Phi, psi and omega in degrees: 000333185271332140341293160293318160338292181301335176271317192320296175300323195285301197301330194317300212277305170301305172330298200290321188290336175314317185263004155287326190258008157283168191282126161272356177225160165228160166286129159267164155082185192093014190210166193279124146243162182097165165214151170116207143300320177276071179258137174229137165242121203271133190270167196261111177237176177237120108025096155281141186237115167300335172286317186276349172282324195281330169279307171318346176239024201262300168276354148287316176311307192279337161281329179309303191284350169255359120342304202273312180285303155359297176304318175289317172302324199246358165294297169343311198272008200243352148283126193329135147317298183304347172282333190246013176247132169285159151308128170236358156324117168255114177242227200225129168296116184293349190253322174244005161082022172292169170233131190259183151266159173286352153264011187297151163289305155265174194231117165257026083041248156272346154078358159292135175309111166295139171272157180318122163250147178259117192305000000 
């Protein structure tokens, strides 16, 4: 889990500079129109394009949630298996022969007290 975290986060992160150094404006304009005497030259400006904005904020968003989960995966994987898995250690009930877990008290089973057990 913590692997996958980590990669999660690596792509999150290359993703967010990417869409940082996309372009948000384009040129218009440079060119002749009209014929004739009446030709105009319209100068070439540069443009904010709301569509290349709106995608740049389109792929921040998608590196931020996969950063934030990449993060949530790899905070996750550094908690111990045994706190959140029960115990499968078992051993066998001296009386029906059964198989118990190792802390058990009673044999449930047979409802008899199991003695302490010692490795």
């Amino acid at each position: 889990m913590r692997i996958m975290g980590m990669i999660l986060m690596g792509i999150g992160l290359i993703w967010c500079l990417i869409a940082f150094r996309m372009p948000t404006t384009v040129f218009i304009g440079g060119e002749y129109i009209g014929s004739g005497e009446l030709v105009t030259y319209l100068p070439r400006v540069e443009v904010h394009s709301l569509e290349l904005s709106d995608k740049r904020h389109t792929y921040l968003l998608i590196s931020a949630a996969l950063a934030v989960i990449g993060s949530l995966l790899l905070g996750f994987g550094f908690i111990p298996r045994s706190s959140y898995l029960p115990s499968t250690a078992t051993r066998v009930c001296p009386f029906c022969v059964e198989r118990v877990k190792v802390e058990a008290k009673l044999c449930k089973h047979c409802g008899k007290e199991i003695p302490e057990f010692k490795p």
